[in-house]
mmCIF file of C-alpha atoms in Angstrom:
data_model
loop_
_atom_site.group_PDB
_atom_site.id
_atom_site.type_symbol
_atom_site.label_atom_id
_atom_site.label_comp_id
_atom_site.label_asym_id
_atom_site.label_seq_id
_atom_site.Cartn_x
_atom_site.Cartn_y
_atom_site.Cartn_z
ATOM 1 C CA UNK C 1 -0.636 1.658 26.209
ATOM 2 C CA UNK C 2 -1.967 4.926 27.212
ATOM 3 C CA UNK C 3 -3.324 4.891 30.986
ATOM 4 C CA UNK C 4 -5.423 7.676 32.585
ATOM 5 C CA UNK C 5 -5.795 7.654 35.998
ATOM 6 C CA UNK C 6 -7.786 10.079 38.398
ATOM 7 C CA UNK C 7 -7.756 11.171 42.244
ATOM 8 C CA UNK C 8 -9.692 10.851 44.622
ATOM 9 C CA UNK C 9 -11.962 7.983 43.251
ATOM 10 C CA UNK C 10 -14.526 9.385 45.996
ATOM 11 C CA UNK C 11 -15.166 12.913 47.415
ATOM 12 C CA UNK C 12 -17.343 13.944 49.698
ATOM 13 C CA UNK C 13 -17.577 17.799 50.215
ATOM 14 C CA UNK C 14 -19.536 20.463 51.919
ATOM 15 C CA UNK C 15 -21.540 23.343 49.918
ATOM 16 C CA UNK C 16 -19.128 26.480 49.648
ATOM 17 C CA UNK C 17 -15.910 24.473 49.769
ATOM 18 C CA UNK C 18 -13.555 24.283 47.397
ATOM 19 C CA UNK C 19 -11.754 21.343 46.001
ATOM 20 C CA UNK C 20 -9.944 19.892 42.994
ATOM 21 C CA UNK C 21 -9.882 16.262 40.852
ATOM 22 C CA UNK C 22 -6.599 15.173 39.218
ATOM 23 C CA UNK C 23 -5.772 13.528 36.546
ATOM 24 C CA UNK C 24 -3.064 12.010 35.432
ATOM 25 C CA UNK C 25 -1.700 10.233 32.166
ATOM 26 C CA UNK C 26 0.931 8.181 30.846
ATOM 27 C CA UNK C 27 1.753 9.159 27.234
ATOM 28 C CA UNK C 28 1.884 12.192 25.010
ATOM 29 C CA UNK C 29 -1.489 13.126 24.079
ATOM 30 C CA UNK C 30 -2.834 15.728 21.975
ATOM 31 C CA UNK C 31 -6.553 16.282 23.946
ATOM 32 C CA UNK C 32 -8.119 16.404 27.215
ATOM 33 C CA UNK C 33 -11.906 16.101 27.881
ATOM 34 C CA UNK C 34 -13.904 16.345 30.715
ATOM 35 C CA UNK C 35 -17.526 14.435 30.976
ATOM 36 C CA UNK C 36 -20.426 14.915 34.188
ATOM 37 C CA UNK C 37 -22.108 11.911 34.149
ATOM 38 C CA UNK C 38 -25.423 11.588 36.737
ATOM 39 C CA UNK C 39 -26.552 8.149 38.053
ATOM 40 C CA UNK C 40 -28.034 6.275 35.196
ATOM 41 C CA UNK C 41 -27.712 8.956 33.058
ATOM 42 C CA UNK C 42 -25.160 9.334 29.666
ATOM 43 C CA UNK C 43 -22.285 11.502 29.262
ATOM 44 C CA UNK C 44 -22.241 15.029 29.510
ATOM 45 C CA UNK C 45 -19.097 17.085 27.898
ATOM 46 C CA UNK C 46 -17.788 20.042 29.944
ATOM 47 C CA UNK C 47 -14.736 20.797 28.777
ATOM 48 C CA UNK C 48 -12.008 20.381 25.712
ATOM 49 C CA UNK C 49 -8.299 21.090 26.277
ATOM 50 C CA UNK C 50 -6.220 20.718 23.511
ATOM 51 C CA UNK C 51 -2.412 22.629 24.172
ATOM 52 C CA UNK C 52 -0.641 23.038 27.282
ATOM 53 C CA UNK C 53 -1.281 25.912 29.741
ATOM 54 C CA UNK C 54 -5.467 25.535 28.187
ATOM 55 C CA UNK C 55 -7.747 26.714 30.656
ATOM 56 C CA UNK C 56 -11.473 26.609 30.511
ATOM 57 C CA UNK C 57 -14.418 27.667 32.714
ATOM 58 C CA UNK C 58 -18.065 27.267 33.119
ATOM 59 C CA UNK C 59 -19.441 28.494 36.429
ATOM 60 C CA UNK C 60 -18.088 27.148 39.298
ATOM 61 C CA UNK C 61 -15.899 24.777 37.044
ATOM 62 C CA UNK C 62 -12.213 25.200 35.708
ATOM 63 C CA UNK C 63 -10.612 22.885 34.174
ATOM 64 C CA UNK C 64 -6.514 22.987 33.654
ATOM 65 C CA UNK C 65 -4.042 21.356 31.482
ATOM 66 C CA UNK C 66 -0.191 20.899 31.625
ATOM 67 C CA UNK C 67 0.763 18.321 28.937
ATOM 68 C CA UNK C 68 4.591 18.441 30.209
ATOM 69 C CA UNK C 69 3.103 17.290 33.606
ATOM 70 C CA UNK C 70 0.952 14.925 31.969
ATOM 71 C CA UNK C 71 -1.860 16.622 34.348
ATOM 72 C CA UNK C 72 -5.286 17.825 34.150
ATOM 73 C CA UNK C 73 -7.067 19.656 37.028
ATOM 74 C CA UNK C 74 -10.731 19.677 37.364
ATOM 75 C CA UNK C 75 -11.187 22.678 40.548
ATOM 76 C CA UNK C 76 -14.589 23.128 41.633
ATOM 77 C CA UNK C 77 -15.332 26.592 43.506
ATOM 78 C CA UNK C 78 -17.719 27.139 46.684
ATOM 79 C CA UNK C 79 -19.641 23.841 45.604
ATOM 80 C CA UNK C 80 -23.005 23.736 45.387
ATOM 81 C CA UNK C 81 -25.387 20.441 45.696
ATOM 82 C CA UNK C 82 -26.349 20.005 42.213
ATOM 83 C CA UNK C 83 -22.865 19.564 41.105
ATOM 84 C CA UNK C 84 -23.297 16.193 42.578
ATOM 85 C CA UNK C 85 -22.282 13.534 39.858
ATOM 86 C CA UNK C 86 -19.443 11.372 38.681
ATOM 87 C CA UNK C 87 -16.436 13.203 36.237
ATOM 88 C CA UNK C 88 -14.740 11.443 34.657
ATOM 89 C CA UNK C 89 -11.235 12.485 32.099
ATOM 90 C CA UNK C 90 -10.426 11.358 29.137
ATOM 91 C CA UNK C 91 -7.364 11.280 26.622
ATOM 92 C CA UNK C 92 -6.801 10.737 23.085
ATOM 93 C CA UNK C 93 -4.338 11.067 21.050
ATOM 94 C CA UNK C 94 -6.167 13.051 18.113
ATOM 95 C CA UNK C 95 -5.677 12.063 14.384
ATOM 96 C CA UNK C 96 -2.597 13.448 13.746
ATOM 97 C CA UNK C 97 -1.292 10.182 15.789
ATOM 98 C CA UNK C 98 -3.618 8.320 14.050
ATOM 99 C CA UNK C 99 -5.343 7.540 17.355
ATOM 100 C CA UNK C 100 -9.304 8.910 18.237
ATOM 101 C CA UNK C 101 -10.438 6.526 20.207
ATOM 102 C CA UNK C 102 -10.976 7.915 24.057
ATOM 103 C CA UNK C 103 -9.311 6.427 26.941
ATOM 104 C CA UNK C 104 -11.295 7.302 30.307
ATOM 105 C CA UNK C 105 -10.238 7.902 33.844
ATOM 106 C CA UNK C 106 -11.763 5.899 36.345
ATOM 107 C CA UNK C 107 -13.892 8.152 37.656
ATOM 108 C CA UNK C 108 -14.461 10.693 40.328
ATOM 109 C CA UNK C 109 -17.666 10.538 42.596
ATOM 110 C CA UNK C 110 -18.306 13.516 43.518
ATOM 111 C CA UNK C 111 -21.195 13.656 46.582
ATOM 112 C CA UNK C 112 -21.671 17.293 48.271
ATOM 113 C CA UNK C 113 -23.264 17.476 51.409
ATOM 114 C CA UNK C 114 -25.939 20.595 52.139
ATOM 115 C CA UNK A 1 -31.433 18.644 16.350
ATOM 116 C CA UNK A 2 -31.700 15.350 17.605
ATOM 117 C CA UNK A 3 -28.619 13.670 19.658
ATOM 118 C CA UNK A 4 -27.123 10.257 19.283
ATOM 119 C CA UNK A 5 -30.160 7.840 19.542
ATOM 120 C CA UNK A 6 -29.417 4.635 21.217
ATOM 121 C CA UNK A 7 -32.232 1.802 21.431
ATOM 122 C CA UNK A 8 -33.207 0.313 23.167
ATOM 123 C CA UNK A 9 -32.850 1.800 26.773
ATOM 124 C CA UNK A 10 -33.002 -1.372 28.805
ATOM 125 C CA UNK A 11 -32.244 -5.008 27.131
ATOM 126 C CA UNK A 12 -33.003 -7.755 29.305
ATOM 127 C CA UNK A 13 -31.753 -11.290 27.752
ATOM 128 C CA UNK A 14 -31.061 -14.756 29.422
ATOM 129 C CA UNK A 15 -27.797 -17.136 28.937
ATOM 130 C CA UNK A 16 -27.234 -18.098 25.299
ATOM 131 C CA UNK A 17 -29.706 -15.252 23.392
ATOM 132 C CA UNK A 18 -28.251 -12.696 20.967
ATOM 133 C CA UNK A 19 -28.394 -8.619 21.393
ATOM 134 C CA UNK A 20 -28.759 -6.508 19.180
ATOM 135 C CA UNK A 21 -27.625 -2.644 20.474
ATOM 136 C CA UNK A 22 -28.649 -0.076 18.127
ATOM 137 C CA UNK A 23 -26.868 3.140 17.380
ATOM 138 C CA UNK A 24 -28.123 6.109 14.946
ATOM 139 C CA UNK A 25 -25.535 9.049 15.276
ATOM 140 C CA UNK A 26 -26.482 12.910 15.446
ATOM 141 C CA UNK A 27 -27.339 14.438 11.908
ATOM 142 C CA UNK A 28 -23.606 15.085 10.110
ATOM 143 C CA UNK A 29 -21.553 12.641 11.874
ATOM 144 C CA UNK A 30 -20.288 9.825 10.243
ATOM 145 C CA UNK A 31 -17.802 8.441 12.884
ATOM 146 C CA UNK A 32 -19.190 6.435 15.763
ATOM 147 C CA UNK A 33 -17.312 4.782 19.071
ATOM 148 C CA UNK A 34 -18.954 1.549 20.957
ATOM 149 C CA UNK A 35 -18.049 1.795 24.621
ATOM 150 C CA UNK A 36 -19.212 -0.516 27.689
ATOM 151 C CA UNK A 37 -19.160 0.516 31.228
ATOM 152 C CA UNK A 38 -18.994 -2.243 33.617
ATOM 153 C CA UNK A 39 -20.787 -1.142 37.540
ATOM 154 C CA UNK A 40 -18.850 1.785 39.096
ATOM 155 C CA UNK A 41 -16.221 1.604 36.829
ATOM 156 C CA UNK A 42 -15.225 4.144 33.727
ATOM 157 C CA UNK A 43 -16.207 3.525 29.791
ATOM 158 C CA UNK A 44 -13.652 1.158 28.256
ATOM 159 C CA UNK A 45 -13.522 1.558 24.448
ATOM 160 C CA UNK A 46 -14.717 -1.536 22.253
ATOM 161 C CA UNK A 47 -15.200 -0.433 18.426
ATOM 162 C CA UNK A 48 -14.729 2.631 16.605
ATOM 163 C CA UNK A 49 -16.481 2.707 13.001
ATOM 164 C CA UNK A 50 -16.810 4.671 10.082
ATOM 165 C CA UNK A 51 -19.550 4.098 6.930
ATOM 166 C CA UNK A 52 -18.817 0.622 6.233
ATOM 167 C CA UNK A 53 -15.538 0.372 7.657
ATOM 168 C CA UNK A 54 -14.229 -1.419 10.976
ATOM 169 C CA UNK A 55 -11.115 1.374 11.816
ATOM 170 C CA UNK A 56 -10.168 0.548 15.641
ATOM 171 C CA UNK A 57 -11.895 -2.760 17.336
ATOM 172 C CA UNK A 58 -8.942 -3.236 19.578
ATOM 173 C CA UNK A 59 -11.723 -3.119 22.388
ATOM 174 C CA UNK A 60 -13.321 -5.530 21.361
ATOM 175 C CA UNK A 61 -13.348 -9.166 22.590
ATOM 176 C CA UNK A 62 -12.466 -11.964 20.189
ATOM 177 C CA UNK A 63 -15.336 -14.176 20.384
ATOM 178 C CA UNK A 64 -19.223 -13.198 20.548
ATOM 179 C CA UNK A 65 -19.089 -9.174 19.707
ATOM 180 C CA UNK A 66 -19.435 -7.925 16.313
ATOM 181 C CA UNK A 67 -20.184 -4.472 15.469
ATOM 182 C CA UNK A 68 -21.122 -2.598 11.953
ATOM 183 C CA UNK A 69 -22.400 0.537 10.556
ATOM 184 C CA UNK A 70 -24.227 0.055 7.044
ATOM 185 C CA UNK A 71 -23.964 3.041 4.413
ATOM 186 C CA UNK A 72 -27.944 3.377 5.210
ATOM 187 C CA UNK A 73 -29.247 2.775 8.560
ATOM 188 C CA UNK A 74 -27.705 2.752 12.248
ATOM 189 C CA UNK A 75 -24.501 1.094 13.716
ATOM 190 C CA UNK A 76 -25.456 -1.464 15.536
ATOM 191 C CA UNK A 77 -23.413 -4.087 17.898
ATOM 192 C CA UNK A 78 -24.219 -7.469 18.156
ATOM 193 C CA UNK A 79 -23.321 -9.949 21.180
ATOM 194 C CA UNK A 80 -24.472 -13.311 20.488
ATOM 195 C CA UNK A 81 -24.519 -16.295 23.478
ATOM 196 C CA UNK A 82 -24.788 -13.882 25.629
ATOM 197 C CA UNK A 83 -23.512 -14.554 29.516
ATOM 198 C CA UNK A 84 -23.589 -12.569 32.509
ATOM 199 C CA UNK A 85 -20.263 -11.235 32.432
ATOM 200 C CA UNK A 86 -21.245 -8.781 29.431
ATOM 201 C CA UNK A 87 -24.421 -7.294 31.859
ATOM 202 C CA UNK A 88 -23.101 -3.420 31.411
ATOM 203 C CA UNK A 89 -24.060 -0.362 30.025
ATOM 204 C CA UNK A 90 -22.929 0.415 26.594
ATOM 205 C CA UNK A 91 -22.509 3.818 25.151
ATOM 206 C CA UNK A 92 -22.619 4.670 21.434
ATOM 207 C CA UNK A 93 -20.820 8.295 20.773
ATOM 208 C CA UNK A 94 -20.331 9.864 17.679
ATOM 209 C CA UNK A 95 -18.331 12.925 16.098
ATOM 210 C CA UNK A 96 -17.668 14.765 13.037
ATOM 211 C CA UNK A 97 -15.565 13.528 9.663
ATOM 212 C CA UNK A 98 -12.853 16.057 11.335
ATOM 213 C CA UNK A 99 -12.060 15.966 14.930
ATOM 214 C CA UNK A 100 -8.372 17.665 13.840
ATOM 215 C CA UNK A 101 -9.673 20.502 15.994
ATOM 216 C CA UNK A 102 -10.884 19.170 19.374
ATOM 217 C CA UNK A 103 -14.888 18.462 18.390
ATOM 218 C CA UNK A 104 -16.249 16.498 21.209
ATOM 219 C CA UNK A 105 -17.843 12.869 21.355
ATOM 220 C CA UNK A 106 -21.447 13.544 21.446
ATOM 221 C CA UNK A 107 -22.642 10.352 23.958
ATOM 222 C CA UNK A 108 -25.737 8.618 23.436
ATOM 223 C CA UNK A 109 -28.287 7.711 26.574
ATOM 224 C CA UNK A 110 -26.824 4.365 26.661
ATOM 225 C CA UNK A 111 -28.503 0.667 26.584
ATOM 226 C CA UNK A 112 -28.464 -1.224 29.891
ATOM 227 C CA UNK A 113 -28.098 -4.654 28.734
ATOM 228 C CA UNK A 114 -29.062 -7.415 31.160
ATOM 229 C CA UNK A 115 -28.650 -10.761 31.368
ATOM 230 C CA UNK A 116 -30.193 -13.485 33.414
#
């Protein structure tokens, strides 16, 4: 059974630090995704990583994968107060395992203090 | 165009009543995913459907839950007795015929489904 599991669960942070969220995973997978999700509020995708080494930015985001670590980084540069949300990863194993369903992390809350 | 269109928003139902969680996909995508997320905890998949066809519900608990998406109209999920236990949010997502290259899930605004 594939099992994702992030770190920390909670992060408090000032503006203009920087930081990272882990994320770990048990099996070989062919995809890593990134979602921002805001109290009450749906899903919203960030990034797609699909071979080891990816790396993807948007603004003060970057996500990282190493699929021989079984590890995704989410860093977050000289944070600012409106990245406060939840992020959460997610795995699948893409078709070619016959597997699309997602399996999510639990969940990084993400507060950053002015 | 318009996203995945979940209705309706907020579901309020006491012990023993049926749901009914409706889920109309963005234009193009015939593949939808049914997944609940219990209070400060992450989406766990229940269902994932194509036209007419049932191909993952090993999220899915045995009794109560049923799920389906018609050739004409939207997926929809059904819970019937409903008890507290299944108060959540549930997310409807939906993708492409061909995800062989990394599309995304496109998530829907979710249905908060409680019950009394």
């Amino acid at each position: 059974e594939l099992k994702v599991e992030q770190n920390p669960l909670f992060l408090s942070m000032q503006e203009g630090k920087n930081y990272t969220i882990y994320c770990n995973y048990s099996t070989t997978s062919d995809r890593l995704y990134w979602y921002r999700q805001d109290p009450g509020k749906s899903l919203e995708s960030l990034f797609v990583l699909l071979s080891n080494g990816a790396v993807k930015q948007e603004g003060r985001l970057m996500a990282s994968l190493d699929t021989k670590a079984r590890l995704s980084t989410l860093h977050i540069t000289a944070a600012v107060h409106d990245l406060s949300a939840t992020y959460f990863c997610a795995v699948d194993k893409g078709p070619n395992f016959g597997n699309e369903k997602l399996t999510f992390g639990t969940g990084t809350r993400l507060t950053i203090i002015p | 165009n318009a996203g995945v269109m979940q209705n309706p928003r907020h579901l309020v139902r006491r012990r023993g009543q049926e749901a009914r969680l409706r889920c109309s996909p963005m234009k193009g995508h015939s593949h939808v995913y049914w997944y609940r997320q219990l209070p400060e905890e992450g989406l766990k998949f229940m269902v994932y459907l194509q036209k007419e066809n049932i191909i993952d519900e090993s999220g899915m608990p045995k009794e109560r839950f049923s799920a389906e998406f018609p050739k004409e109209g939207p997926s929809i999920l059904r819970i019937q007795q409903v008890v507290r236990g299944d108060s959540a949010a549930y997310f409807c997502a939906s993708s492409p015929s061909n995800r062989g290259r990394g599309e995304k899930l496109f998530f829907g605004s979710g249905t908060q489904l409680s019950v009394l």
